[in-house]
């Protein structure tokens, strides 16, 4: 496998796709975390918070 490219059946160079993906920007989950911290109405309170804490806050708000 030295100097051999990994290709799919269709001929796509797997290593090239991985390289391009690494340089394509934020991942889906990174974008969600960024929005939770900086954007959206009232979402900042839920960033970096455990699900149990969020559930308790919702229960308090509804009572």
Backbone as numpy.savetxt, mean C-alpha at the origin, in Angstrom:
# Nx Ny Nz CAx CAy CAz Cx Cy Cz
21.92 -20.63 -15.26 21.12 -19.44 -15.26 21.96 -18.18 -15.26
23.26 -18.26 -15.37 24.11 -17.08 -15.42 23.84 -16.28 -16.69
23.63 -14.97 -16.51 23.35 -14.03 -17.61 22.12 -14.41 -18.41
21.29 -15.28 -17.90 20.07 -15.67 -18.59 18.92 -14.84 -18.04
18.06 -14.35 -18.91 16.91 -13.57 -18.42 15.76 -14.52 -18.14
15.01 -14.19 -17.11 13.80 -14.95 -16.80 12.69 -14.37 -17.64
12.09 -15.20 -18.45 11.01 -14.74 -19.32 9.76 -15.58 -19.13
8.62 -14.93 -19.31 7.36 -15.64 -19.27 7.18 -16.38 -20.59
6.13 -17.19 -20.68 5.83 -17.91 -21.92 5.61 -16.92 -23.06
5.05 -15.76 -22.73 4.78 -14.75 -23.76 6.03 -13.96 -24.14
7.13 -14.16 -23.40 8.37 -13.49 -23.74 8.68 -12.27 -22.91
7.88 -11.98 -21.90 8.11 -10.81 -21.05 9.31 -11.04 -20.14
10.21 -10.07 -20.09 11.38 -10.15 -19.23 10.96 -9.83 -17.79
10.91 -10.84 -16.94 10.43 -10.69 -15.57 11.30 -9.73 -14.77
12.60 -9.81 -14.92 13.49 -8.93 -14.17 13.30 -7.46 -14.57
13.03 -7.21 -15.84 12.78 -5.84 -16.29 11.47 -5.31 -15.71
10.45 -6.14 -15.66 9.17 -5.72 -15.07 9.36 -5.40 -13.60
10.10 -6.22 -12.87 10.35 -5.96 -11.46 11.12 -4.65 -11.27
12.09 -4.39 -12.15 12.86 -3.15 -12.06 11.97 -1.94 -12.29
11.11 -2.02 -13.28 10.20 -0.90 -13.57 9.19 -0.71 -12.44
8.70 -1.79 -11.87 7.75 -1.68 -10.76 8.39 -1.01 -9.56
9.66 -1.31 -9.30 10.36 -0.72 -8.16 10.50 0.79 -8.31
10.51 1.28 -9.54 10.67 2.71 -9.81 9.36 3.41 -10.15
8.22 2.75 -9.90 6.96 3.30 -10.38 6.25 4.20 -9.38
6.75 4.34 -8.17 6.10 5.21 -7.20 5.58 4.45 -6.00
4.60 5.04 -5.34 4.05 4.46 -4.12 3.19 3.23 -4.41
3.18 2.30 -3.46 2.30 1.15 -3.58 0.90 1.57 -3.15
-0.07 0.72 -3.41 -1.45 0.97 -3.02 -1.55 1.21 -1.51
-0.92 0.36 -0.72 -0.99 0.50 0.73 -0.26 1.75 1.22
0.82 2.13 0.55 1.52 3.36 0.92 0.64 4.58 0.66
-0.09 4.56 -0.43 -0.99 5.67 -0.76 -2.12 5.75 0.28
-2.69 4.60 0.65 -3.76 4.59 1.65 -3.25 5.16 2.97
-2.04 4.77 3.38 -1.49 5.28 4.64 -1.24 6.78 4.55
-0.74 7.25 3.42 -0.48 8.68 3.25 -1.78 9.48 3.31
-2.82 8.98 2.65 -4.11 9.68 2.68 -4.68 9.70 4.09
-4.54 8.59 4.80 -5.06 8.53 6.16 -4.36 9.53 7.07
-3.09 9.78 6.82 -2.33 10.70 7.67 -2.50 12.15 7.26
-2.68 12.42 5.97 -2.64 13.80 5.52 -3.92 14.30 4.86
-4.73 13.41 4.36 -5.90 13.88 3.61 -7.16 13.25 4.13
-8.23 13.59 3.50 -9.50 13.03 3.91 -10.02 13.69 5.17
-11.29 13.85 5.23 -11.90 14.54 6.37 -11.94 13.62 7.59
-11.20 13.97 8.61 -11.22 13.22 9.85 -10.50 11.89 9.84
-9.71 11.61 8.80 -9.05 10.31 8.74 -7.76 10.26 9.53
-7.16 11.40 9.80 -5.90 11.44 10.53 -5.97 10.78 11.89
-7.13 10.84 12.52 -7.30 10.25 13.84 -7.14 8.73 13.79
-7.37 8.12 12.64 -7.30 6.68 12.52 -5.96 6.15 12.03
-5.07 7.00 11.63 -3.78 6.51 11.16 -2.94 6.02 12.33
-2.19 4.98 12.09 -1.32 4.37 13.10 -2.08 4.00 14.38
-3.33 3.60 14.24 -4.16 3.26 15.38 -4.56 1.79 15.27
-4.62 1.12 16.38 -5.03 -0.28 16.36 -6.51 -0.40 16.06
-6.93 -1.46 15.39 -8.35 -1.63 15.08 -9.23 -1.64 16.33
-8.74 -2.19 17.41 -9.53 -2.22 18.64 -9.80 -0.81 19.17
-8.82 0.06 19.08 -9.01 1.44 19.53 -10.05 2.15 18.66
-10.02 1.89 17.36 -10.99 2.50 16.45 -12.40 2.01 16.78
-12.55 0.70 17.01 -13.86 0.15 17.35 -14.40 0.78 18.63
-13.54 0.95 19.63 -13.97 1.56 20.89 -14.41 3.00 20.68
-13.67 3.74 19.85 -14.03 5.14 19.57 -15.37 5.22 18.87
-15.61 4.32 17.92 -16.89 4.30 17.20 -18.02 4.00 18.17
-17.82 3.02 19.04 -18.86 2.68 20.03 -19.16 3.86 20.94
-18.14 4.60 21.37 -18.33 5.78 22.23 -19.10 6.87 21.49
-18.76 7.06 20.22 -19.42 8.11 19.43 -20.89 7.79 19.19
-21.24 6.51 19.13 -22.62 6.12 18.85 -23.49 6.12 20.10
-22.86 6.16 21.28 -23.68 6.13 22.50 -24.03 7.51 22.99
